[in-house]
Short mmCIF file of C-alpha atoms and ligand atoms in Angstrom, two decimals:
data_model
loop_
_atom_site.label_atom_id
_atom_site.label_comp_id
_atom_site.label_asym_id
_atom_site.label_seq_id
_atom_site.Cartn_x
_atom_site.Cartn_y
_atom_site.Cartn_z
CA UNK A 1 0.00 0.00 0.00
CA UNK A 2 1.04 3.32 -0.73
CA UNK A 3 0.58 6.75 0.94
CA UNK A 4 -2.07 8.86 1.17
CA UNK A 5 -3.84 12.52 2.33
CA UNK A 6 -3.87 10.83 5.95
CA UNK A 7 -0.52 10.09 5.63
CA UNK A 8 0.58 13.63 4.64
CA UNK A 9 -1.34 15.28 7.19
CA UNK A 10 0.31 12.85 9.69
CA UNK A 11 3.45 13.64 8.36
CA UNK A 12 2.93 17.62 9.01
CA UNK A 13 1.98 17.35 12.28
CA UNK A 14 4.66 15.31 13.37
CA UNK A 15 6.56 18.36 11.78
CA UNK A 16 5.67 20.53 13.72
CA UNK A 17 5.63 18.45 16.83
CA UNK A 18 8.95 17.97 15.99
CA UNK A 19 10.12 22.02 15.48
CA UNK A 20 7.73 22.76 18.65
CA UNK A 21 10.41 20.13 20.50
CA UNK A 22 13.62 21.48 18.39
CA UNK A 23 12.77 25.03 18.48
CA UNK A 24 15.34 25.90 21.03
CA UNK A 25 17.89 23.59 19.77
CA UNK A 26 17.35 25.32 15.72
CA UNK A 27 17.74 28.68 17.33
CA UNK A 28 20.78 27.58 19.17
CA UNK A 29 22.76 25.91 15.72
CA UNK A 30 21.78 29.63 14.15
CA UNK A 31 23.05 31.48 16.93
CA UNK A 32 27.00 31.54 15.58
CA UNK A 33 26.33 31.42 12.17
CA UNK A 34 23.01 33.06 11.49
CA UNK A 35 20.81 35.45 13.17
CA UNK A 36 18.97 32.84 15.84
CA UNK A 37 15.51 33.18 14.46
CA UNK A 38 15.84 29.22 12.45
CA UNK A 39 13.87 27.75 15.48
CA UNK A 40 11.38 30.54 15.75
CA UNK A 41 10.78 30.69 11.74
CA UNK A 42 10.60 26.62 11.78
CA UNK A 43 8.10 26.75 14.87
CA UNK A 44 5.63 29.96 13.70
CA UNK A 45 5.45 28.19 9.94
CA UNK A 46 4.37 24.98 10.94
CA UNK A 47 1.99 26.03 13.90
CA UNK A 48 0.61 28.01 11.32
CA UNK A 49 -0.24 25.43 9.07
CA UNK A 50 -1.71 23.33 11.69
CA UNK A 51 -4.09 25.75 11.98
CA UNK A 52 -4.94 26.02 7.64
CA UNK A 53 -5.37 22.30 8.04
CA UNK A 54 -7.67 22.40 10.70
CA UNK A 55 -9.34 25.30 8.91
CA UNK A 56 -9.24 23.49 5.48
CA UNK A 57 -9.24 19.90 5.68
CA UNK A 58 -7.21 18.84 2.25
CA UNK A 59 -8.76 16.21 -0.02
CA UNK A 60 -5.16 14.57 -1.24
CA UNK A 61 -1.32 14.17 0.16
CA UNK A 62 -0.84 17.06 -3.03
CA UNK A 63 -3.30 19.47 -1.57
CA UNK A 64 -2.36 19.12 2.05
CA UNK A 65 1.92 19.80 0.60
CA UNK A 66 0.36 22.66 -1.52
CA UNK A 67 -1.21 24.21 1.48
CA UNK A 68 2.19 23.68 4.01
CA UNK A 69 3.72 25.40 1.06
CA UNK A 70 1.57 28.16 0.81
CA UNK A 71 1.38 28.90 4.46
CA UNK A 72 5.25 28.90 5.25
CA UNK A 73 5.80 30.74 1.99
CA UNK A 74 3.37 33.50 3.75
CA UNK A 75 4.51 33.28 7.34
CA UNK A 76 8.11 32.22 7.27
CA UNK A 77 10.37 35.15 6.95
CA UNK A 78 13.91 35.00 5.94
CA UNK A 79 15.45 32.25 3.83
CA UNK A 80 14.26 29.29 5.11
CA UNK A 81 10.17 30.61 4.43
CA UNK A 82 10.51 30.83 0.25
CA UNK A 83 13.06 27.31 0.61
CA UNK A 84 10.71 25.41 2.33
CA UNK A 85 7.62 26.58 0.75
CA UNK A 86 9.40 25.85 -3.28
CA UNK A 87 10.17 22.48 -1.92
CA UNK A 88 6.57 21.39 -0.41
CA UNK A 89 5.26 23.23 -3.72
CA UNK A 90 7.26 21.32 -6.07
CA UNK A 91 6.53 17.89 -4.19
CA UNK A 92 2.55 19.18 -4.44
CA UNK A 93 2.24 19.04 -7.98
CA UNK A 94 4.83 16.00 -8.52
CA UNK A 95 2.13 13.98 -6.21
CA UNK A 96 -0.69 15.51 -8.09
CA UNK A 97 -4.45 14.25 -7.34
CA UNK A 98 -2.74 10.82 -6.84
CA UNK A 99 -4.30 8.94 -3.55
CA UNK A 100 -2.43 6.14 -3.48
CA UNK A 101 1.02 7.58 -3.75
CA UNK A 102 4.07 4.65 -4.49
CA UNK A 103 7.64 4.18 -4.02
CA UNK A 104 8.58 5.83 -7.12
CA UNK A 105 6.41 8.76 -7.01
CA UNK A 106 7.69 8.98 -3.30
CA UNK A 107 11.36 9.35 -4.66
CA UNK A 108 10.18 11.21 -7.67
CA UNK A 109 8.20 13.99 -5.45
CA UNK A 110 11.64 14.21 -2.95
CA UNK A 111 13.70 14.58 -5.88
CA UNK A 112 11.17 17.33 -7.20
CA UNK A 113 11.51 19.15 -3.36
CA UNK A 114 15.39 19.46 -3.34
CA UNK A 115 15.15 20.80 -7.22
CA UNK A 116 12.82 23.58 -5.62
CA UNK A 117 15.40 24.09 -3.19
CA UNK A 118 18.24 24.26 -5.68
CA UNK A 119 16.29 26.21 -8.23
CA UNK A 120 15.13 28.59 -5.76
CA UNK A 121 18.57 28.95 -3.72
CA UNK A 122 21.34 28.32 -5.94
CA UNK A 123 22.98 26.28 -3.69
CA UNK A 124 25.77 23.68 -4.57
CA UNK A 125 26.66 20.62 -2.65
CA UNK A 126 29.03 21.39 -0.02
CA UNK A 127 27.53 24.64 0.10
CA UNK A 128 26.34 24.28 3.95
CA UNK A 129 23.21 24.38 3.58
CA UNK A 130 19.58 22.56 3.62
CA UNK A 131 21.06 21.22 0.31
CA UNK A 132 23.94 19.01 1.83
CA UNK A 133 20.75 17.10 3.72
CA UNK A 134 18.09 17.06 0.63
CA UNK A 135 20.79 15.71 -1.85
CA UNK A 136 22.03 12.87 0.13
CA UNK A 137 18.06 12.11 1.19
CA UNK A 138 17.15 12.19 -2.57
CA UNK A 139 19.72 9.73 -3.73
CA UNK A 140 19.00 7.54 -0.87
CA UNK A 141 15.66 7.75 -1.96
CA UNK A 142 15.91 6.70 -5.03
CA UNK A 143 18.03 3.74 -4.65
CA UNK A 144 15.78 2.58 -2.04
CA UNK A 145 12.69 2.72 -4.62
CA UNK A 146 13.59 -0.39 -6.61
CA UNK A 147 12.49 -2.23 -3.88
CA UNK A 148 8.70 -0.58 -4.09
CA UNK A 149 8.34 -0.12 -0.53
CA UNK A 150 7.34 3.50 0.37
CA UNK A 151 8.31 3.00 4.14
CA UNK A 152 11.92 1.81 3.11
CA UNK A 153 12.08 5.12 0.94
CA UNK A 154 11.18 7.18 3.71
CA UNK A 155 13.52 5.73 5.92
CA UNK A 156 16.45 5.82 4.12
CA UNK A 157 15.73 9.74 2.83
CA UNK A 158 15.92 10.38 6.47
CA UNK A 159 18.72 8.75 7.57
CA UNK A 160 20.94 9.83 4.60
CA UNK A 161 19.67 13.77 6.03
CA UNK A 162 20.77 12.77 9.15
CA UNK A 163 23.99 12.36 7.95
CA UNK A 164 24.00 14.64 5.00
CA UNK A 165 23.60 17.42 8.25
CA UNK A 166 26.27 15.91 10.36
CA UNK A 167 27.89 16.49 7.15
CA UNK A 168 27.70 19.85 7.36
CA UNK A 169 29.70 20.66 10.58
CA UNK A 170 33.38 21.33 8.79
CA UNK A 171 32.30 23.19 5.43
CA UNK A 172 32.77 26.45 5.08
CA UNK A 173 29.47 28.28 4.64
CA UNK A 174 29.04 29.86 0.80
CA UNK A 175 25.36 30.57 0.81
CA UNK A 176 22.91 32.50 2.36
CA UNK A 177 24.03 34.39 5.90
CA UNK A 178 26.59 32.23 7.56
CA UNK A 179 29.22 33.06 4.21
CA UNK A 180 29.43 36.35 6.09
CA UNK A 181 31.68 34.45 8.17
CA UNK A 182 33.91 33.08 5.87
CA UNK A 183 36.06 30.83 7.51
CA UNK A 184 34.11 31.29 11.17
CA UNK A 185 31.38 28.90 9.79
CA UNK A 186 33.81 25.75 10.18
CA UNK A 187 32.90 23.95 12.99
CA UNK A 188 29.30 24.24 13.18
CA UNK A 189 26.10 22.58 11.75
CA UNK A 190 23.98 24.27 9.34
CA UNK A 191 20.35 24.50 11.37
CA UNK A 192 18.58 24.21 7.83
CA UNK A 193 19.80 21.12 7.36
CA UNK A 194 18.57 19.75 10.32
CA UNK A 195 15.50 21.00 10.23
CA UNK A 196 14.95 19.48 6.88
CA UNK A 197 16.41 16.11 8.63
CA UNK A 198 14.15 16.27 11.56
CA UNK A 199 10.81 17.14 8.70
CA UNK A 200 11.78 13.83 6.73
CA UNK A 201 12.31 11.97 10.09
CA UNK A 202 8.73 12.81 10.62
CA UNK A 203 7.74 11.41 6.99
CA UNK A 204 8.98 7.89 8.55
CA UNK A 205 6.63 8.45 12.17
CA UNK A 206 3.65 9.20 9.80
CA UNK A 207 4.01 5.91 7.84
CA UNK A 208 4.51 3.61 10.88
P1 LIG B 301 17.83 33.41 7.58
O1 LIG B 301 19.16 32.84 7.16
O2 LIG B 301 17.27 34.37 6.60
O3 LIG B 301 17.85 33.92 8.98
P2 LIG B 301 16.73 30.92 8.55
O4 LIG B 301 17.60 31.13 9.72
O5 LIG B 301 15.31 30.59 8.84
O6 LIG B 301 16.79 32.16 7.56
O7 LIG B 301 17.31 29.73 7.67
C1 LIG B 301 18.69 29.53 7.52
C2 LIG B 301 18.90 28.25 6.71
O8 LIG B 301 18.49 28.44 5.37
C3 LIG B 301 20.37 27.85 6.61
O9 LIG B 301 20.74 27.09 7.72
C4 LIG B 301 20.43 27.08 5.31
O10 LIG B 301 20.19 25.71 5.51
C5 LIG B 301 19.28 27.64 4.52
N1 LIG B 301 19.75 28.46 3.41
C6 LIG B 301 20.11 29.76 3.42
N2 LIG B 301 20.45 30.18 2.19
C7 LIG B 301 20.29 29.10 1.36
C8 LIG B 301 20.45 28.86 -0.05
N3 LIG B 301 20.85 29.84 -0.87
N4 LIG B 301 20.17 27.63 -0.53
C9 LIG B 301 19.76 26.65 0.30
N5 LIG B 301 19.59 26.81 1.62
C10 LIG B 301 19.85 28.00 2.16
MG1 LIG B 302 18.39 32.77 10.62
#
């Protein structure tokens, strides 16, 4: 069995369980080389879209992405808001009206997120950002696919994110605010990544 609308709206709200529970620790990682506000942003977005979904109970896994997308888009400020929002935008419409959503389309609608990300960002592998735990995710993804089991996809996207943002603690930052700090951004993990590790984390919760 695939996944469906219940699955995605699952999914969100173990979201933003989980950047309710990280907010603190997302403020802390942008603390020395950001501004601080990565927990804040993270928690506001996704409280907010609880609150669309409650309002506006989505019919399909596409509609409920298209209206996380929409919200944070709206109501997250800064860089992470417009990332976030291309990827769950992008994943929307590569889900379509589809209700019973497979292993391939899975991989296909990650894949479609972290080209949102790229497309909207610029960002390179390596780069220090939300990329270096998409990429990772996406190819884990889609060598997990063959196997046409949607939970094993999930799983592996978020344990190569895990990694991909360990990953991230000795580059040198060359996007978005911590490449101010040139060199100073060694040594610490990029909170976007993790954020987008602890988001597909919660993909696996909401298919077990
Ligand atoms: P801001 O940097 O505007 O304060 P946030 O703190 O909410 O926004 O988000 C910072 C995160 O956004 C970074 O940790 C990084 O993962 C991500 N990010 C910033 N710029 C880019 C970019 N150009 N491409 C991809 N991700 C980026
Ligand atoms: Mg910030």
């Amino acid at each position: 069995m695939g996944l469906d609308v219940n699955w995605a709206v699952r999914w969100l709200t173990l979201s933003a369980e989980a950047m309710a529970e990280h907010r603190v620790e997302l403020i802390e990682l942008d603390r020395p080389i950001g501004d601080s506000d990565h927990g804040e942003n993270m928690d506001r977005g996704f409280k907010a879209v609880m609150d669309k979904l409650a309002e506006s109970p989505p019919e399909t896994a596409g509609a409920a992405l298209k209206l996380t997308a929409m919200t944070l888009m709206s109501k997250v400020g800064g860089a992470a808001g417009p990332l976030y929002g291309t990827a769950f935008l992008r994943a929307a419409t590569s889900f379509g009206d589809a209700t019973d959503i497979d292993a391939a389309a899975l991989a296909a609608a990650l894949a479609a997120a972290r080209d949102g990300i790229v497309a909207r960002g610029k960002a390179e592998s390596g780069d220090k950002t939300m990329v270096d735990a998409w990429t990772p995710a996406v190819d884990a993804s889609a060598a997990a696919a063959g196997e046409g089991d949607v939970r094993k996809v999930l799983a592996a996207a978020a344990e190569a994110a895990e990694a991909g943002a360990v990953s991230t603690d000795p580059m040198l930052a060359r996007k978005g605010r911590a490449s101010y700090l040139g060199e100073r951004s060694i040594g610490h993990r990029d909170p976007g990544a993790v954020s987008s590790a602890l988001i597909l984390r919660a993909a696996v919760g909401a298919s077990e």
